[in-house]
Amino acid sequence: MAESYNVREIEAKWQARWESEGLYRVDNDDSRPKAYVLCMYPYPSGAAHQGHVRNYTFGDLIVRYRTMRGEAVLSPFGFDSFGLPAENAAIKTGIHPRIFTDARIEELKESVKKLGAVYDWRREIKSHDPSYIKWSQFIFTKFFEAGLAYKKNAPVNWCPGCQTVLANEQVLADGTCERSGDLVVKRDLEQWFLATTRYADELLSELESLEWPERVKTMQRNWIGKSQGTRFKMQIAGSDGLFLEVFTTRPDTSFGMTYAVIAPEHPLVDLLTSDDYRDEVESFRTEAIDRSEIERQSIEVTTKVKRGVFTGSYAVNPFTNKEVPIYIADYVLMGYGTGAVMAVPGEDQRDYDFAQVYGLPVIRTVQPPDDFEGEAYTGQGTKINSDWLNGMEIDQAKEKATEFLVKAGIGESTVQYRLRDWLVSRQRYWGCPIPIVNCSDCGLVPVPLDQLPVLAPDDVEFLPTGESPLAIHPTFKYTSCPRCGKKAIRETDTMDTFVDSSWYFLRFCDPTADDAPFSKNAVAAWMPVDQYIGGIEHAILHLMYARFFTKALADLGFVPSNIREPFMRLFTQGMIRLGGSKMSKSKGNLVAPQKYFDSVGADSLRLFHLFVGPPADDFDWSDQTDDVIDGCFRFLNRVWRIALGSAESFPGVAIKMHDRETTSADLDMLRLTHRLIAKVSEDYERWSYNTAVAAMMEFTNSLYRYGGAGAQRETFDFAVDTLTKLLAPMAPHVTAEIWERRNGGLVHAEYWPVADPELIKLEKEILVIQVNGKVRDKVEVDPGIDEETAVAIALASPKVQQAIGGKQLKKTIVKLPKMISLVI
RNA sequence: GCCCGGGUGGUGGAAUGGUAGACACGGAGGACUCAAAAUCCUUUGCCCCCAAGGCGUGCGGGUUCGAAUCCCGCCCCGGGUACCA
């Protein structure tokens, strides 16, 4: 690759220009139609990797494209700069997380700029910045005052080695700690929660209104897990008013209940356990609670063996007034429903499995089909063995059974969600401190706004014990109560970093606001985000939390009430894989973009990411990938050469230019140009960048042939300038340089070209003639051809006549002007 | 197990019921050159010496004048999820 345009000089020049020109700085009162285009802000892990490159290439393309379409595009950038890697690095090296993080941010920012991606850097956000921490904490206190943030005892992942709580993601599949390798156990600890379940119904129903990938919506729906069912109470046999409440989605199967099961953590365990069984129950429960949830599941889900123990008590089935034994078993979870179930082995596979192990009876209450060979039957059918429900279909029986329970005053129809409240406490240093003080007189008191932000002290020690440096700091946690002034204890937990990323897109609208997290007007000006772009890995948590925040902040009056969803359109890009796994820093299989910036340039790398396949698809990086990137570079050089005609430095086809009357060749070229505008515009709209690039390559090849044969200057210039504009959002540096040299000014300040509808019409069509569904001939015809003429042409073809072989035509299907199908 | 995706030349991919393989990479051949690089041109799904023709979109059926595309049943690969009563 010797003879080519000067990549480094041109890219550096334009990156500097874009920063100084401010073309992509937008003010909140901009009068153009608004568009908010946002890539998920990154965790700063150092220089950008190919995943970032892909993400920001798509984002930047849209920003530049929509700007050329005359919109005011908000394109901000920021950093999700709190998080565990910086703290782990501190433990390893002793470098303070802030120093570490600031350095990584600079690296990332530099490589993002080298990519040529443009942002309104005036709006930059760092979530570890005190001005951001302040408002994260402010929002937390507002949530606390509204009852949306609360503290409760909860079973958490506890690592005995690290002496700390772990997030689910930090627990490996085998139930051990990712750092120490110790077996993680469940511990009950006082933790902070955000009441996401309060919005469960709205989080579910408003998914409908979003233009998101269907699979992301499905994942969220499953995560919320709404199920309609019935809750009812069963009297404990021989007790004085002791009841066990269960939740079921199948009240119709109640006559088939042969036992009941409660979770090992259920509050009634002690009361229900009779003396004869106490030892067994105790040992089972201790073991079950101590084992991690993951371990409990991995043993039992995979082997289908259910473990449990009889309590010695019986519950009275209100439908039959018969007593059924109550068991404790692992497979019932305290966190869902009432933590207790009626067991119907005839219609529930888990109950069936358990019943097999403990020799419990099975009663079918739905008639399975004759050929049914399974165990539990969960399909449709008629009720049997169910007294007054017999003969009904399942849906009707559900209604009747629930009615019965309601009338008896022991049950009601309810909705259950799988969604749990969000545990936000982290026993970490490098996160946003929870701004609450615990006073022995006043209880939990939020730190008032004028004392925010609560900042973690710098003079802390990072020890590999896993204990939070804040918890062992000599003074941080000792403070006074903001309400009564007495000595009080500060919270030493910090917030889950998903809290920071749940409102950053709002802050971008008003990044310097000093008397509020953001002004309502600024949010009204930009929100919701018109196009959000990021990885599929955030399909559930980040997107769910951000939606929750937006709704809660709207209800608290901070966000305009008409904005209840943050992201109208979401695009999830495919991931880059190398050697079978996702390319990432932690896997150590990165192919750094820098070497491409240094050789073929950012434009070629961007073009490669756009050209290589559909943006939503994963891409496998391979040995041949560099060749493809070189191919993109070759294409840009072809454009450069034909646009600037510098035959002295670039050998190739000599372009012959004429000032002349328009010939049919010129008109053909003009038509091709307008068709390119139409094709590329359409492809930009439907995220089909690979075909847009292909169309431009094809066009460039035509342009070379046209120029080589002798071009009309006017037509040629129009073709080249149009190509330059259409390519400008993809390869911004080289197109900017070409434009400046040819026309002066900024190509990115030009308007997006519009195709002339008259000129995109085809002059000729290829009429395909099929006989019995097989293509037998192709004829060039006028697009306005009438049916009679077309059929005549088809029948006149010797190839067609040969295929027909003199036989009678049974049917003729005509789809003009493309196809005629003859059936014999 | 369940829920999504996906399977097309040597490779990445194109084709929204109507010419399968656009565009590119790689390969082969040629031009230019003392030579090479770069550049340009030709060619490139498989069978067949060529042509004519035939065969071809994971496998087996089906709907249709016509299926990569729609339907049914399998196989394989990738991702998500994990006892949610």
Coordinates of N, CA and C in Angstrom, one line a residue, chain A residues 62-172:
Chain A
I62 N -24.9 8.1 12.1 CA -26.3 8.6 12.2 C -26.3 10.1 12.6
V63 N -25.3 10.5 13.5 CA -25.2 11.9 13.8 C -24.9 12.8 12.6
R64 N -24.0 12.3 11.8 CA -23.6 13.1 10.7 C -24.7 13.1 9.6
Y65 N -25.3 12.0 9.4 CA -26.3 11.9 8.4 C -27.5 12.7 8.8
R66 N -28.0 12.6 10.0 CA -29.1 13.4 10.4 C -28.9 14.9 10.4
T67 N -27.6 15.3 10.7 CA -27.2 16.7 10.7 C -27.3 17.2 9.2
M68 N -26.9 16.4 8.3 CA -27.0 16.7 6.9 C -28.4 16.8 6.4
R69 N -29.3 16.1 7.1 CA -30.7 16.2 6.8 C -31.4 17.4 7.4
G70 N -30.6 18.2 8.1 CA -31.1 19.5 8.6 C -31.6 19.4 10.1
E71 N -31.3 18.4 10.8 CA -31.7 18.2 12.2 C -30.7 18.8 13.1
A72 N -31.1 19.2 14.3 CA -30.2 19.5 15.4 C -30.0 18.2 16.1
V73 N -28.8 17.7 16.0 CA -28.6 16.4 16.6 C -27.8 16.5 17.9
L74 N -28.4 16.0 19.0 CA -27.6 16.0 20.3 C -26.8 14.7 20.3
S75 N -25.5 14.9 20.4 CA -24.6 13.8 20.4 C -23.6 13.9 21.5
P76 N -23.9 13.5 22.7 CA -23.0 13.7 23.8 C -22.2 12.4 24.1
F77 N -21.2 12.6 24.9 CA -20.3 11.5 25.3 C -20.0 11.6 26.8
G78 N -19.9 10.4 27.4 CA -19.5 10.4 28.8 C -18.9 9.1 29.2
F79 N -18.7 9.0 30.5 CA -18.0 7.8 31.0 C -18.7 7.2 32.2
D80 N -18.9 6.0 32.2 CA -19.5 5.2 33.3 C -18.3 4.8 34.2
S81 N -17.8 5.9 34.9 CA -16.5 5.7 35.4 C -16.3 5.2 36.8
F82 N -17.4 4.8 37.5 CA -17.3 4.0 38.7 C -17.3 2.6 38.4
G83 N -16.7 1.7 39.2 CA -16.8 0.3 38.9 C -15.6 -0.5 39.5
L84 N -15.8 -1.7 39.5 CA -14.9 -2.6 40.2 C -13.5 -2.7 39.6
P85 N -13.3 -2.7 38.3 CA -11.9 -2.8 37.8 C -10.9 -1.8 38.4
A86 N -11.4 -0.6 38.6 CA -10.5 0.4 39.1 C -10.1 0.1 40.6
E87 N -11.1 -0.4 41.3 CA -10.8 -0.8 42.7 C -9.9 -2.0 42.8
N88 N -10.1 -3.0 41.9 CA -9.2 -4.1 41.9 C -7.8 -3.7 41.6
A89 N -7.7 -2.8 40.6 CA -6.4 -2.3 40.2 C -5.7 -1.6 41.4
A90 N -6.5 -0.9 42.2 CA -6.0 -0.2 43.4 C -5.4 -1.2 44.4
I91 N -6.2 -2.3 44.6 CA -5.7 -3.3 45.5 C -4.4 -3.9 45.0
K92 N -4.3 -4.1 43.7 CA -3.1 -4.7 43.2 C -1.9 -3.8 43.2
T93 N -2.1 -2.6 42.8 CA -1.0 -1.7 42.5 C -0.9 -0.5 43.5
G94 N -1.9 -0.3 44.3 CA -1.9 0.8 45.2 C -2.2 2.2 44.6
I95 N -2.5 2.2 43.3 CA -2.8 3.4 42.6 C -4.3 3.8 43.0
H96 N -4.6 5.0 43.3 CA -5.9 5.4 43.7 C -6.8 5.2 42.5
P97 N -8.1 4.7 42.7 CA -9.0 4.5 41.6 C -9.2 5.7 40.8
R98 N -9.2 6.9 41.4 CA -9.5 8.1 40.6 C -8.3 8.4 39.6
I99 N -7.1 8.2 40.1 CA -6.0 8.4 39.2 C -6.0 7.4 38.0
F100 N -6.3 6.2 38.4 CA -6.3 5.1 37.5 C -7.4 5.4 36.4
T101 N -8.6 5.7 36.9 CA -9.8 6.0 36.1 C -9.5 7.2 35.1
D102 N -9.0 8.3 35.7 CA -8.8 9.5 34.9 C -7.9 9.2 33.7
A103 N -6.9 8.3 34.0 CA -5.9 8.0 32.9 C -6.6 7.1 31.9
R104 N -7.5 6.2 32.3 CA -8.2 5.3 31.3 C -9.1 6.2 30.5
I105 N -9.7 7.2 31.1 CA -10.7 8.0 30.4 C -9.9 8.8 29.3
E106 N -8.8 9.3 29.6 CA -8.0 10.1 28.6 C -7.6 9.2 27.4
E107 N -7.3 7.9 27.7 CA -6.9 7.0 26.7 C -8.1 6.7 25.8
L108 N -9.2 6.5 26.4 CA -10.4 6.2 25.6 C -10.9 7.4 24.8
K109 N -10.8 8.5 25.4 CA -11.3 9.8 24.7 C -10.4 10.0 23.5
E110 N -9.1 9.8 23.7 CA -8.2 10.0 22.6 C -8.5 9.1 21.4
S111 N -8.7 7.8 21.7 CA -9.0 6.9 20.6 C -10.3 7.1 20.0
V112 N -11.3 7.6 20.8 CA -12.6 7.9 20.2 C -12.4 9.1 19.2
K113 N -11.6 10.0 19.6 CA -11.3 11.2 18.7 C -10.6 10.7 17.4
K114 N -9.7 9.8 17.6 CA -8.9 9.3 16.5 C -9.8 8.5 15.5
L115 N -11.0 8.0 16.0 CA -11.9 7.4 15.1 C -12.6 8.4 14.3
G116 N -12.6 9.7 14.7 CA -13.3 10.7 13.9 C -14.7 10.8 14.3
A117 N -15.1 10.3 15.5 CA -16.4 10.4 15.9 C -16.6 11.8 16.6
V118 N -17.7 12.4 16.3 CA -17.8 13.8 16.8 C -18.9 13.9 17.8
Y119 N -18.6 14.7 18.9 CA -19.5 14.8 20.0 C -19.6 16.3 20.4
D120 N -20.6 16.6 21.1 CA -20.6 17.9 21.8 C -19.9 17.8 23.1
W121 N -18.6 17.9 23.1 CA -17.8 17.6 24.3 C -18.1 18.6 25.4
R122 N -18.8 19.7 25.2 CA -19.1 20.5 26.3 C -20.0 19.8 27.3
R123 N -20.7 18.7 26.8 CA -21.6 18.0 27.6 C -21.1 16.8 28.3
E124 N -19.8 16.6 28.2 CA -19.1 15.4 28.7 C -19.5 15.2 30.2
I125 N -19.8 13.9 30.5 CA -20.2 13.5 31.9 C -19.2 12.4 32.3
K126 N -18.8 12.5 33.6 CA -18.1 11.4 34.2 C -18.9 11.0 35.5
S127 N -19.3 9.8 35.7 CA -20.1 9.5 36.8 C -19.4 9.6 38.1
H128 N -18.0 9.6 38.1 CA -17.3 9.8 39.4 C -17.0 11.2 39.7
D129 N -17.5 12.1 38.8 CA -17.2 13.5 39.1 C -18.1 14.0 40.2
P130 N -17.6 14.8 41.2 CA -18.4 15.3 42.3 C -19.7 15.9 41.9
S131 N -19.7 16.6 40.7 CA -21.0 17.3 40.3 C -22.0 16.3 39.9
Y132 N -21.5 15.1 39.4 CA -22.5 14.1 39.1 C -22.9 13.3 40.3
I133 N -21.9 13.0 41.2 CA -22.2 12.3 42.4 C -23.3 13.0 43.2
K134 N -23.1 14.3 43.2 CA -24.1 15.1 44.0 C -25.5 14.9 43.6
W135 N -25.8 14.8 42.3 CA -27.1 14.7 41.8 C -27.6 13.2 41.8
S136 N -26.7 12.3 41.7 CA -27.1 10.9 41.9 C -27.6 10.7 43.3
Q137 N -26.9 11.4 44.2 CA -27.2 11.3 45.6 C -28.6 12.0 45.9
F138 N -28.7 13.1 45.3 CA -29.9 13.9 45.4 C -31.1 13.0 45.0
I139 N -31.0 12.4 43.8 CA -32.1 11.6 43.3 C -32.4 10.4 44.3
F140 N -31.3 9.9 44.8 CA -31.5 8.8 45.8 C -32.3 9.3 47.0
T141 N -32.0 10.5 47.5 CA -32.7 11.0 48.6 C -34.2 11.2 48.3
K142 N -34.4 11.7 47.1 CA -35.8 11.9 46.6 C -36.5 10.6 46.6
F143 N -35.8 9.6 46.1 CA -36.4 8.2 46.0 C -36.7 7.7 47.5
F144 N -35.8 8.0 48.4 CA -35.9 7.6 49.8 C -37.2 8.3 50.4
E145 N -37.3 9.6 50.1 CA -38.4 10.3 50.7 C -39.7 9.8 50.1
A146 N -39.7 9.3 48.9 CA -40.9 8.9 48.2 C -41.2 7.4 48.5
G147 N -40.3 6.8 49.3 CA -40.5 5.4 49.6 C -40.0 4.5 48.5
L148 N -39.3 5.0 47.5 CA -38.9 4.2 46.4 C -37.5 3.5 46.8
A149 N -36.8 4.2 47.7 CA -35.5 3.6 48.2 C -35.8 3.2 49.6
Y150 N -35.5 2.0 50.0 CA -35.7 1.5 51.3 C -34.7 0.5 51.7
K151 N -34.6 0.2 53.0 CA -33.6 -0.7 53.5 C -34.4 -1.9 54.1
K152 N -33.9 -3.1 53.8 CA -34.5 -4.3 54.4 C -33.5 -5.4 54.5
N153 N -33.8 -6.4 55.3 CA -33.0 -7.6 55.4 C -33.2 -8.4 54.1
A154 N -32.1 -8.9 53.6 CA -32.2 -9.7 52.4 C -31.1 -10.7 52.3
P155 N -31.4 -11.8 51.8 CA -30.4 -12.8 51.5 C -29.5 -12.3 50.4
V156 N -28.2 -12.3 50.6 CA -27.3 -11.8 49.6 C -26.2 -12.9 49.4
N157 N -25.5 -12.7 48.3 CA -24.3 -13.6 48.0 C -23.2 -13.1 48.9
W158 N -22.7 -14.0 49.8 CA -21.7 -13.6 50.7 C -20.5 -14.5 50.5
C159 N -19.3 -13.8 50.3 CA -18.1 -14.6 50.2 C -17.4 -14.6 51.5
P160 N -17.2 -15.8 52.1 CA -16.6 -15.9 53.4 C -15.1 -15.4 53.3
G161 N -14.5 -15.7 52.2 CA -13.1 -15.3 52.0 C -12.9 -13.8 51.9
C162 N -13.7 -13.2 51.1 CA -13.6 -11.8 50.9 C -14.3 -11.0 52.0
Q163 N -15.1 -11.6 52.8 CA -15.9 -10.9 53.8 C -16.8 -9.8 53.2
T164 N -17.4 -10.1 52.1 CA -18.2 -9.1 51.5 C -19.3 -9.7 50.7
V165 N -20.2 -8.8 50.3 CA -21.3 -9.2 49.4 C -20.9 -9.1 48.0
L166 N -21.4 -10.1 47.2 CA -21.0 -10.1 45.8 C -22.3 -9.9 45.0
A167 N -22.1 -9.2 43.9 CA -23.2 -9.1 42.9 C -23.4 -10.5 42.2
N168 N -24.6 -10.8 41.7 CA -24.8 -12.1 41.1 C -23.7 -12.4 40.0
E169 N -23.3 -11.3 39.3 CA -22.4 -11.5 38.2 C -21.0 -11.9 38.7
Q170 N -20.8 -11.7 40.0 CA -19.4 -12.0 40.5 C -19.4 -13.4 41.1
V171 N -20.5 -14.1 41.0 CA -20.5 -15.5 41.4 C -20.5 -16.3 40.2
L172 N -19.5 -17.2 40.1 CA -19.3 -18.1 39.0 C -20.4 -19.2 38.9

